[in-house]
Amino acid sequence: MNTSVGQARAALGARLRELRRDAHLSGKALATACDWHPAKTSRIELGKQQPSEDDLLAWCRATASMLVYDDLVATLRNIQSAYLEWRRVVASGRAHRQRQSLEIEGRARHIRWFENWVVPGLLQTPAYAKAILTECRALVPGGRDDLDEAVTIRMARQRILQSGTRRFAFVIGEAALWQTVGTRTVMVEQMHTLIQHADNPRVDLAVVPLSANAPVGSHGFSIFDRVRVMVETISAELTVTRPSEIAVYDDAFRIMHGMALHGEAATELIAKIAEWHEKH
């Protein structure tokens, strides 16, 4: 569990403990009123167990605190949206998740994106995107069978690269370019597409060479206007909104950007990798 989610859950638990104490109820008395084991009360108050909306309703009724119920539910939903397991994310289909990205990116004016092992979604070709989403479906099965629709929407997301005043900075680990996704033909097309993106005046495309000994781990992340960071892990997607945590990602991106190759040096490396994929 990431730090901000854990802290938010602990804060919610502390608020519920205050309500119980204000009502002059012991933990055991509240558990009796809510018809659950006393240990559950303790776990919720300590932030070790996330309550459900029904739990909050029972808590507010037991403590005569219905006036704050809506606020507590809003807090709970914020916590739930900050940490989403991929199985929950894809339950409504992968196309639905792509539409969410379309909306988030559409609201941002400055997007910075770091990926160490894959090409960022906004820069992917249709074939590369389909191969990636196919691999993701194998890793996290379930949800609607809407792969082609998801690819189409992912491609539609790229329209924001072509107009308007938005600015984009992409930092890609060199390893992502050598790794074969789909077929060699897919990779050659993807490399040439990256070179085309590098010519876009709205796009700052950089590649961190393998020789850079970069300190950042394997998880990619995207920063939106310094107000939101999206982090994709193997099991879940995290949304970071705490300014102190956003600052950490901001520093990480700045460090990686400083270690990366830019301009002609970056495109020359990409062209070299494209040539290698063509020959192997």
PDB file of C-alpha atoms in Angstrom:
ATOM      1  CA  MET A   1       0.000   0.000   0.000  1.00  0.00           C
ATOM      2  CA  ASN A   2       1.438   3.396  -0.890  1.00  0.00           C
ATOM      3  CA  THR A   3       2.140   5.966   1.826  1.00  0.00           C
ATOM      4  CA  SER A   4      -0.597   8.465   0.987  1.00  0.00           C
ATOM      5  CA  VAL A   5      -3.318   5.798   0.977  1.00  0.00           C
ATOM      6  CA  GLY A   6      -2.112   4.403   4.306  1.00  0.00           C
ATOM      7  CA  GLN A   7      -2.054   7.864   5.855  1.00  0.00           C
ATOM      8  CA  ALA A   8      -5.516   8.679   4.526  1.00  0.00           C
ATOM      9  CA  ARG A   9      -6.907   5.428   5.906  1.00  0.00           C
ATOM     10  CA  ALA A  10      -5.293   6.145   9.297  1.00  0.00           C
ATOM     11  CA  ALA A  11      -6.780   9.662   9.284  1.00  0.00           C
ATOM     12  CA  LEU A  12     -10.238   8.258   8.561  1.00  0.00           C
ATOM     13  CA  GLY A  13      -9.806   5.782  11.412  1.00  0.00           C
ATOM     14  CA  ALA A  14      -8.792   8.583  13.778  1.00  0.00           C
ATOM     15  CA  ARG A  15     -11.883  10.575  12.785  1.00  0.00           C
ATOM     16  CA  LEU A  16     -14.123   7.587  13.494  1.00  0.00           C
ATOM     17  CA  ARG A  17     -12.438   7.089  16.858  1.00  0.00           C
ATOM     18  CA  GLU A  18     -13.224  10.716  17.731  1.00  0.00           C
ATOM     19  CA  LEU A  19     -16.882  10.155  16.861  1.00  0.00           C
ATOM     20  CA  ARG A  20     -16.999   7.072  19.087  1.00  0.00           C
ATOM     21  CA  ARG A  21     -15.390   8.878  22.002  1.00  0.00           C
ATOM     22  CA  ASP A  22     -17.621  11.929  21.580  1.00  0.00           C
ATOM     23  CA  ALA A  23     -20.577   9.554  21.854  1.00  0.00           C
ATOM     24  CA  HIS A  24     -19.060   8.140  25.091  1.00  0.00           C
ATOM     25  CA  LEU A  25     -18.960   4.626  23.676  1.00  0.00           C
ATOM     26  CA  SER A  26     -16.282   2.038  24.317  1.00  0.00           C
ATOM     27  CA  GLY A  27     -14.944   0.041  21.407  1.00  0.00           C
ATOM     28  CA  LYS A  28     -16.873  -2.976  22.636  1.00  0.00           C
ATOM     29  CA  ALA A  29     -20.099  -0.990  22.991  1.00  0.00           C
ATOM     30  CA  LEU A  30     -19.813   0.361  19.461  1.00  0.00           C
ATOM     31  CA  ALA A  31     -19.110  -3.131  18.134  1.00  0.00           C
ATOM     32  CA  THR A  32     -22.244  -4.399  19.859  1.00  0.00           C
ATOM     33  CA  ALA A  33     -24.323  -1.568  18.389  1.00  0.00           C
ATOM     34  CA  CYS A  34     -22.939  -2.273  14.914  1.00  0.00           C
ATOM     35  CA  ASP A  35     -23.240  -6.058  15.307  1.00  0.00           C
ATOM     36  CA  TRP A  36     -19.604  -6.914  14.606  1.00  0.00           C
ATOM     37  CA  HIS A  37     -16.569  -8.177  16.517  1.00  0.00           C
ATOM     38  CA  PRO A  38     -14.763  -5.616  18.740  1.00  0.00           C
ATOM     39  CA  ALA A  39     -11.521  -6.355  16.886  1.00  0.00           C
ATOM     40  CA  LYS A  40     -13.046  -4.840  13.753  1.00  0.00           C
ATOM     41  CA  THR A  41     -13.574  -1.546  15.546  1.00  0.00           C
ATOM     42  CA  SER A  42      -9.933  -1.515  16.590  1.00  0.00           C
ATOM     43  CA  ARG A  43      -8.661  -2.373  13.101  1.00  0.00           C
ATOM     44  CA  ILE A  44     -10.733   0.384  11.502  1.00  0.00           C
ATOM     45  CA  GLU A  45      -9.661   3.011  14.027  1.00  0.00           C
ATOM     46  CA  LEU A  46      -5.991   2.096  13.586  1.00  0.00           C
ATOM     47  CA  GLY A  47      -6.264   2.283   9.804  1.00  0.00           C
ATOM     48  CA  LYS A  48      -5.528  -1.426   9.390  1.00  0.00           C
ATOM     49  CA  GLN A  49      -8.910  -2.205   7.845  1.00  0.00           C
ATOM     50  CA  GLN A  50     -10.777  -0.056   5.367  1.00  0.00           C
ATOM     51  CA  PRO A  51     -14.455   0.317   6.295  1.00  0.00           C
ATOM     52  CA  SER A  52     -17.225  -0.113   3.765  1.00  0.00           C
ATOM     53  CA  GLU A  53     -19.935   2.478   3.222  1.00  0.00           C
ATOM     54  CA  ASP A  54     -22.293   0.217   5.181  1.00  0.00           C
ATOM     55  CA  ASP A  55     -19.766   0.180   8.030  1.00  0.00           C
ATOM     56  CA  LEU A  56     -19.707   3.977   8.033  1.00  0.00           C
ATOM     57  CA  LEU A  57     -23.495   4.083   8.088  1.00  0.00           C
ATOM     58  CA  ALA A  58     -23.618   1.743  11.090  1.00  0.00           C
ATOM     59  CA  TRP A  59     -20.894   3.764  12.840  1.00  0.00           C
ATOM     60  CA  CYS A  60     -22.704   7.062  12.321  1.00  0.00           C
ATOM     61  CA  ARG A  61     -26.015   5.638  13.517  1.00  0.00           C
ATOM     62  CA  ALA A  62     -24.379   4.174  16.630  1.00  0.00           C
ATOM     63  CA  THR A  63     -22.679   7.469  17.465  1.00  0.00           C
ATOM     64  CA  ALA A  64     -25.564   9.753  16.421  1.00  0.00           C
ATOM     65  CA  SER A  65     -23.299  11.315  13.795  1.00  0.00           C
ATOM     66  CA  MET A  66     -25.399  11.106  10.636  1.00  0.00           C
ATOM     67  CA  LEU A  67     -24.626  14.746   9.826  1.00  0.00           C
ATOM     68  CA  VAL A  68     -21.055  13.771   8.894  1.00  0.00           C
ATOM     69  CA  TYR A  69     -21.937  10.549   7.061  1.00  0.00           C
ATOM     70  CA  ASP A  70     -21.753  12.075   3.578  1.00  0.00           C
ATOM     71  CA  ASP A  71     -18.350  13.600   4.313  1.00  0.00           C
ATOM     72  CA  LEU A  72     -17.050  10.272   5.584  1.00  0.00           C
ATOM     73  CA  VAL A  73     -18.300   8.489   2.468  1.00  0.00           C
ATOM     74  CA  ALA A  74     -16.588  11.088   0.273  1.00  0.00           C
ATOM     75  CA  THR A  75     -13.348  10.515   2.181  1.00  0.00           C
ATOM     76  CA  LEU A  76     -13.667   6.756   1.755  1.00  0.00           C
ATOM     77  CA  ARG A  77     -14.264   7.061  -1.984  1.00  0.00           C
ATOM     78  CA  ASN A  78     -11.189   9.256  -2.345  1.00  0.00           C
ATOM     79  CA  ILE A  79      -9.133   6.554  -0.636  1.00  0.00           C
ATOM     80  CA  GLN A  80     -10.614   3.882  -2.874  1.00  0.00           C
ATOM     81  CA  SER A  81      -9.852   5.855  -6.035  1.00  0.00           C
ATOM     82  CA  ALA A  82      -6.241   6.412  -4.967  1.00  0.00           C
ATOM     83  CA  TYR A  83      -5.397   2.701  -5.029  1.00  0.00           C
ATOM     84  CA  LEU A  84      -7.085   0.538  -7.619  1.00  0.00           C
ATOM     85  CA  GLU A  85      -6.151  -3.063  -8.248  1.00  0.00           C
ATOM     86  CA  TRP A  86      -5.919  -3.799 -11.958  1.00  0.00           C
ATOM     87  CA  ARG A  87      -8.582  -6.500 -11.649  1.00  0.00           C
ATOM     88  CA  ARG A  88     -11.011  -3.806 -10.499  1.00  0.00           C
ATOM     89  CA  VAL A  89      -9.801  -1.342 -13.125  1.00  0.00           C
ATOM     90  CA  VAL A  90     -10.361  -3.728 -16.045  1.00  0.00           C
ATOM     91  CA  ALA A  91     -13.637  -5.134 -14.717  1.00  0.00           C
ATOM     92  CA  SER A  92     -15.464  -2.517 -16.805  1.00  0.00           C
ATOM     93  CA  GLY A  93     -13.221  -3.193 -19.781  1.00  0.00           C
ATOM     94  CA  ARG A  94      -9.892  -1.909 -20.997  1.00  0.00           C
ATOM     95  CA  ALA A  95     -11.593   0.540 -23.338  1.00  0.00           C
ATOM     96  CA  HIS A  96     -13.232   2.170 -20.324  1.00  0.00           C
ATOM     97  CA  ARG A  97      -9.802   2.629 -18.737  1.00  0.00           C
ATOM     98  CA  GLN A  98      -8.522   4.243 -21.943  1.00  0.00           C
ATOM     99  CA  ARG A  99     -11.442   6.684 -21.874  1.00  0.00           C
ATOM    100  CA  GLN A 100     -10.475   7.640 -18.335  1.00  0.00           C
ATOM    101  CA  SER A 101      -6.938   8.384 -19.523  1.00  0.00           C
ATOM    102  CA  LEU A 102      -8.355  10.426 -22.385  1.00  0.00           C
ATOM    103  CA  GLU A 103     -10.245  12.578 -19.889  1.00  0.00           C
ATOM    104  CA  ILE A 104      -7.321  12.987 -17.465  1.00  0.00           C
ATOM    105  CA  GLU A 105      -4.886  13.924 -20.222  1.00  0.00           C
ATOM    106  CA  GLY A 106      -7.400  16.284 -21.785  1.00  0.00           C
ATOM    107  CA  ARG A 107      -7.541  18.357 -18.597  1.00  0.00           C
ATOM    108  CA  ALA A 108      -3.757  18.669 -18.257  1.00  0.00           C
ATOM    109  CA  ARG A 109      -1.621  21.412 -19.782  1.00  0.00           C
ATOM    110  CA  HIS A 110       1.777  19.888 -19.041  1.00  0.00           C
ATOM    111  CA  ILE A 111       2.349  16.137 -19.005  1.00  0.00           C
ATOM    112  CA  ARG A 112       5.631  14.498 -18.024  1.00  0.00           C
ATOM    113  CA  TRP A 113       5.940  10.755 -18.452  1.00  0.00           C
ATOM    114  CA  PHE A 114       8.693   8.336 -17.451  1.00  0.00           C
ATOM    115  CA  GLU A 115       8.822   4.714 -18.565  1.00  0.00           C
ATOM    116  CA  ASN A 116      11.705   2.345 -18.027  1.00  0.00           C
ATOM    117  CA  TRP A 117      10.405  -0.799 -19.750  1.00  0.00           C
ATOM    118  CA  VAL A 118       7.761   0.219 -22.295  1.00  0.00           C
ATOM    119  CA  VAL A 119       7.076   3.051 -24.709  1.00  0.00           C
ATOM    120  CA  PRO A 120       4.610   5.556 -23.167  1.00  0.00           C
ATOM    121  CA  GLY A 121       1.039   5.041 -24.314  1.00  0.00           C
ATOM    122  CA  LEU A 122       0.789   8.459 -25.985  1.00  0.00           C
ATOM    123  CA  LEU A 123       3.686   7.509 -28.277  1.00  0.00           C
ATOM    124  CA  GLN A 124       2.711   3.943 -29.160  1.00  0.00           C
ATOM    125  CA  THR A 125       1.823   2.648 -32.610  1.00  0.00           C
ATOM    126  CA  PRO A 126      -1.408   0.655 -32.977  1.00  0.00           C
ATOM    127  CA  ALA A 127       0.512  -2.624 -33.354  1.00  0.00           C
ATOM    128  CA  TYR A 128       2.705  -1.934 -30.332  1.00  0.00           C
ATOM    129  CA  ALA A 129      -0.317  -0.887 -28.250  1.00  0.00           C
ATOM    130  CA  LYS A 130      -2.207  -4.050 -29.199  1.00  0.00           C
ATOM    131  CA  ALA A 131       0.776  -6.212 -28.248  1.00  0.00           C
ATOM    132  CA  ILE A 132       1.152  -4.450 -24.898  1.00  0.00           C
ATOM    133  CA  LEU A 133      -2.553  -4.645 -24.059  1.00  0.00           C
ATOM    134  CA  THR A 134      -2.588  -8.321 -25.058  1.00  0.00           C
ATOM    135  CA  GLU A 135       0.237  -8.996 -22.605  1.00  0.00           C
ATOM    136  CA  CYS A 136      -1.602  -7.040 -19.914  1.00  0.00           C
ATOM    137  CA  ARG A 137      -4.741  -9.080 -20.513  1.00  0.00           C
ATOM    138  CA  ALA A 138      -2.752 -12.289 -20.038  1.00  0.00           C
ATOM    139  CA  LEU A 139      -1.302 -10.963 -16.769  1.00  0.00           C
ATOM    140  CA  VAL A 140      -4.608  -9.593 -15.453  1.00  0.00           C
ATOM    141  CA  PRO A 141      -7.447 -11.555 -17.075  1.00  0.00           C
ATOM    142  CA  GLY A 142     -11.101 -10.662 -16.838  1.00  0.00           C
ATOM    143  CA  GLY A 143     -13.300  -7.804 -17.932  1.00  0.00           C
ATOM    144  CA  ARG A 144     -14.925  -7.251 -21.306  1.00  0.00           C
ATOM    145  CA  ASP A 145     -13.325  -8.555 -24.483  1.00  0.00           C
ATOM    146  CA  ASP A 146     -12.750  -5.082 -25.955  1.00  0.00           C
ATOM    147  CA  LEU A 147      -9.090  -5.136 -26.945  1.00  0.00           C
ATOM    148  CA  ASP A 148      -9.570  -3.593 -30.400  1.00  0.00           C
ATOM    149  CA  GLU A 149     -11.744  -0.817 -28.979  1.00  0.00           C
ATOM    150  CA  ALA A 150      -9.136  -0.130 -26.296  1.00  0.00           C
ATOM    151  CA  VAL A 151      -6.418   0.196 -28.947  1.00  0.00           C
ATOM    152  CA  THR A 152      -8.591   2.573 -30.974  1.00  0.00           C
ATOM    153  CA  ILE A 153      -9.153   4.825 -27.967  1.00  0.00           C
ATOM    154  CA  ARG A 154      -5.476   4.721 -27.035  1.00  0.00           C
ATOM    155  CA  MET A 155      -4.683   5.993 -30.517  1.00  0.00           C
ATOM    156  CA  ALA A 156      -7.346   8.696 -30.154  1.00  0.00           C
ATOM    157  CA  ARG A 157      -5.559   9.906 -27.035  1.00  0.00           C
ATOM    158  CA  GLN A 158      -2.612  10.908 -29.213  1.00  0.00           C
ATOM    159  CA  ARG A 159      -4.569  13.705 -30.891  1.00  0.00           C
ATOM    160  CA  ILE A 160      -3.607  16.035 -28.049  1.00  0.00           C
ATOM    161  CA  LEU A 161      -0.003  15.824 -29.245  1.00  0.00           C
ATOM    162  CA  GLN A 162      -0.887  17.545 -32.507  1.00  0.00           C
ATOM    163  CA  SER A 163      -2.636  20.763 -31.513  1.00  0.00           C
ATOM    164  CA  GLY A 164      -3.102  23.302 -28.763  1.00  0.00           C
ATOM    165  CA  THR A 165      -0.625  24.708 -26.278  1.00  0.00           C
ATOM    166  CA  ARG A 166      -0.020  21.616 -24.162  1.00  0.00           C
ATOM    167  CA  ARG A 167       3.561  20.601 -23.452  1.00  0.00           C
ATOM    168  CA  PHE A 168       4.831  17.037 -23.192  1.00  0.00           C
ATOM    169  CA  ALA A 169       8.064  15.579 -21.878  1.00  0.00           C
ATOM    170  CA  PHE A 170       8.756  11.869 -22.259  1.00  0.00           C
ATOM    171  CA  VAL A 171      11.733  10.093 -20.735  1.00  0.00           C
ATOM    172  CA  ILE A 172      12.164   6.484 -21.847  1.00  0.00           C
ATOM    173  CA  GLY A 173      14.684   3.945 -20.587  1.00  0.00           C
ATOM    174  CA  GLU A 174      16.856   2.569 -23.386  1.00  0.00           C
ATOM    175  CA  ALA A 175      15.979  -0.982 -22.314  1.00  0.00           C
ATOM    176  CA  ALA A 176      12.378  -0.359 -23.391  1.00  0.00           C
ATOM    177  CA  LEU A 177      13.554   0.187 -26.956  1.00  0.00           C
ATOM    178  CA  TRP A 178      15.653  -2.970 -27.191  1.00  0.00           C
ATOM    179  CA  GLN A 179      12.957  -5.191 -25.704  1.00  0.00           C
ATOM    180  CA  THR A 180      10.825  -6.851 -28.362  1.00  0.00           C
ATOM    181  CA  VAL A 181       7.108  -6.214 -27.954  1.00  0.00           C
ATOM    182  CA  GLY A 182       5.060  -8.146 -30.483  1.00  0.00           C
ATOM    183  CA  THR A 183       7.463  -8.745 -33.362  1.00  0.00           C
ATOM    184  CA  ARG A 184      10.620  -7.172 -34.758  1.00  0.00           C
ATOM    185  CA  THR A 185       8.481  -5.524 -37.424  1.00  0.00           C
ATOM    186  CA  VAL A 186       6.351  -3.949 -34.711  1.00  0.00           C
ATOM    187  CA  MET A 187       9.488  -2.628 -33.024  1.00  0.00           C
ATOM    188  CA  VAL A 188      10.933  -1.141 -36.218  1.00  0.00           C
ATOM    189  CA  GLU A 189       7.693   0.735 -36.871  1.00  0.00           C
ATOM    190  CA  GLN A 190       7.612   1.889 -33.257  1.00  0.00           C
ATOM    191  CA  MET A 191      11.184   3.218 -33.398  1.00  0.00           C
ATOM    192  CA  HIS A 192      10.492   5.197 -36.571  1.00  0.00           C
ATOM    193  CA  THR A 193       7.316   6.589 -34.991  1.00  0.00           C
ATOM    194  CA  LEU A 194       9.308   7.750 -31.953  1.00  0.00           C
ATOM    195  CA  ILE A 195      11.679   9.609 -34.257  1.00  0.00           C
ATOM    196  CA  GLN A 196       8.679  11.314 -35.863  1.00  0.00           C
ATOM    197  CA  HIS A 197       7.341  12.301 -32.437  1.00  0.00           C
ATOM    198  CA  ALA A 198      10.734  13.792 -31.598  1.00  0.00           C
ATOM    199  CA  ASP A 199      10.221  16.305 -34.430  1.00  0.00           C
ATOM    200  CA  ASN A 200       7.029  17.598 -32.791  1.00  0.00           C
ATOM    201  CA  PRO A 201       7.772  21.016 -31.220  1.00  0.00           C
ATOM    202  CA  ARG A 202       5.312  20.241 -28.404  1.00  0.00           C
ATOM    203  CA  VAL A 203       7.184  17.070 -27.469  1.00  0.00           C
ATOM    204  CA  ASP A 204      10.429  16.768 -25.521  1.00  0.00           C
ATOM    205  CA  LEU A 205      11.547  13.176 -26.123  1.00  0.00           C
ATOM    206  CA  ALA A 206      14.544  11.846 -24.215  1.00  0.00           C
ATOM    207  CA  VAL A 207      16.164   8.430 -23.769  1.00  0.00           C
ATOM    208  CA  VAL A 208      18.070   7.361 -20.661  1.00  0.00           C
ATOM    209  CA  PRO A 209      21.023   5.290 -21.937  1.00  0.00           C
ATOM    210  CA  LEU A 210      21.843   1.982 -20.292  1.00  0.00           C
ATOM    211  CA  SER A 211      25.226   3.429 -19.363  1.00  0.00           C
ATOM    212  CA  ALA A 212      23.580   6.103 -17.193  1.00  0.00           C
ATOM    213  CA  ASN A 213      23.110   3.745 -14.221  1.00  0.00           C
ATOM    214  CA  ALA A 214      19.801   5.448 -13.461  1.00  0.00           C
ATOM    215  CA  PRO A 215      18.586   5.284  -9.839  1.00  0.00           C
ATOM    216  CA  VAL A 216      14.829   5.071 -10.493  1.00  0.00           C
ATOM    217  CA  GLY A 217      13.034   1.729 -10.167  1.00  0.00           C
ATOM    218  CA  SER A 218      10.981  -0.206 -12.660  1.00  0.00           C
ATOM    219  CA  HIS A 219       7.603   1.511 -12.298  1.00  0.00           C
ATOM    220  CA  GLY A 220       6.605   4.137 -14.814  1.00  0.00           C
ATOM    221  CA  PHE A 221       4.764   7.274 -13.781  1.00  0.00           C
ATOM    222  CA  SER A 222       3.048  10.289 -15.299  1.00  0.00           C
ATOM    223  CA  ILE A 223       2.915  13.785 -13.790  1.00  0.00           C
ATOM    224  CA  PHE A 224      -0.018  16.021 -14.674  1.00  0.00           C
ATOM    225  CA  ASP A 225       0.493  19.748 -14.025  1.00  0.00           C
ATOM    226  CA  ARG A 226       2.160  19.040 -10.664  1.00  0.00           C
ATOM    227  CA  VAL A 227      -1.265  18.249  -9.197  1.00  0.00           C
ATOM    228  CA  ARG A 228      -1.548  14.506  -9.899  1.00  0.00           C
ATOM    229  CA  VAL A 229       0.801  11.590 -10.440  1.00  0.00           C
ATOM    230  CA  MET A 230      -0.350   8.265 -11.885  1.00  0.00           C
ATOM    231  CA  VAL A 231       1.838   5.271 -11.046  1.00  0.00           C
ATOM    232  CA  GLU A 232       1.380   1.856 -12.622  1.00  0.00           C
ATOM    233  CA  THR A 233       2.620  -1.187 -10.718  1.00  0.00           C
ATOM    234  CA  ILE A 234       2.197  -4.843 -11.610  1.00  0.00           C
ATOM    235  CA  SER A 235      -0.823  -5.266  -9.359  1.00  0.00           C
ATOM    236  CA  ALA A 236      -2.407  -1.835  -9.114  1.00  0.00           C
ATOM    237  CA  GLU A 237      -2.612   1.753 -10.246  1.00  0.00           C
ATOM    238  CA  LEU A 238      -1.854   4.516  -7.754  1.00  0.00           C
ATOM    239  CA  THR A 239      -3.035   8.104  -7.866  1.00  0.00           C
ATOM    240  CA  VAL A 240      -0.834  10.503  -5.901  1.00  0.00           C
ATOM    241  CA  THR A 241      -2.158  13.959  -5.019  1.00  0.00           C
ATOM    242  CA  ARG A 242      -0.248  14.906  -1.855  1.00  0.00           C
ATOM    243  CA  PRO A 243       2.085  17.822  -2.733  1.00  0.00           C
ATOM    244  CA  SER A 244       4.957  16.328  -0.717  1.00  0.00           C
ATOM    245  CA  GLU A 245       4.757  13.064  -2.665  1.00  0.00           C
ATOM    246  CA  ILE A 246       4.308  14.785  -6.007  1.00  0.00           C
ATOM    247  CA  ALA A 247       7.532  16.649  -5.238  1.00  0.00           C
ATOM    248  CA  VAL A 248       9.357  13.308  -4.956  1.00  0.00           C
ATOM    249  CA  TYR A 249       8.201  12.273  -8.432  1.00  0.00           C
ATOM    250  CA  ASP A 250       9.004  15.739  -9.723  1.00  0.00           C
ATOM    251  CA  ASP A 251      12.577  15.356  -8.473  1.00  0.00           C
ATOM    252  CA  ALA A 252      12.828  11.829  -9.878  1.00  0.00           C
ATOM    253  CA  PHE A 253      11.709  13.007 -13.300  1.00  0.00           C
ATOM    254  CA  ARG A 254      14.123  15.918 -13.219  1.00  0.00           C
ATOM    255  CA  ILE A 255      17.010  13.579 -12.371  1.00  0.00           C
ATOM    256  CA  MET A 256      16.103  11.105 -15.126  1.00  0.00           C
ATOM    257  CA  HIS A 257      15.598  13.917 -17.613  1.00  0.00           C
ATOM    258  CA  GLY A 258      19.031  15.257 -16.754  1.00  0.00           C
ATOM    259  CA  MET A 259      20.663  11.854 -17.328  1.00  0.00           C
ATOM    260  CA  ALA A 260      18.929  11.310 -20.668  1.00  0.00           C
ATOM    261  CA  LEU A 261      19.983  11.884 -24.248  1.00  0.00           C
ATOM    262  CA  HIS A 262      18.079  14.630 -26.048  1.00  0.00           C
ATOM    263  CA  GLY A 263      17.579  15.891 -29.581  1.00  0.00           C
ATOM    264  CA  GLU A 264      19.828  14.397 -32.231  1.00  0.00           C
ATOM    265  CA  ALA A 265      21.655  12.192 -29.730  1.00  0.00           C
ATOM    266  CA  ALA A 266      18.360  10.560 -28.725  1.00  0.00           C
ATOM    267  CA  THR A 267      17.091  10.056 -32.273  1.00  0.00           C
ATOM    268  CA  GLU A 268      20.435   8.632 -33.390  1.00  0.00           C
ATOM    269  CA  LEU A 269      20.221   6.026 -30.639  1.00  0.00           C
ATOM    270  CA  ILE A 270      16.622   5.203 -31.571  1.00  0.00           C
ATOM    271  CA  ALA A 271      17.625   4.847 -35.234  1.00  0.00           C
ATOM    272  CA  LYS A 272      20.467   2.522 -34.231  1.00  0.00           C
ATOM    273  CA  ILE A 273      18.056   0.348 -32.264  1.00  0.00           C
ATOM    274  CA  ALA A 274      15.598   0.327 -35.186  1.00  0.00           C
ATOM    275  CA  GLU A 275      18.379  -0.924 -37.451  1.00  0.00           C
ATOM    276  CA  TRP A 276      19.199  -3.683 -34.972  1.00  0.00           C
ATOM    277  CA  HIS A 277      15.557  -4.817 -34.887  1.00  0.00           C
ATOM    278  CA  GLU A 278      15.518  -4.881 -38.694  1.00  0.00           C
ATOM    279  CA  LYS A 279      18.533  -7.204 -38.820  1.00  0.00           C
ATOM    280  CA  HIS A 280      17.571  -9.635 -36.070  1.00  0.00           C
TER     281      HIS A 280
END
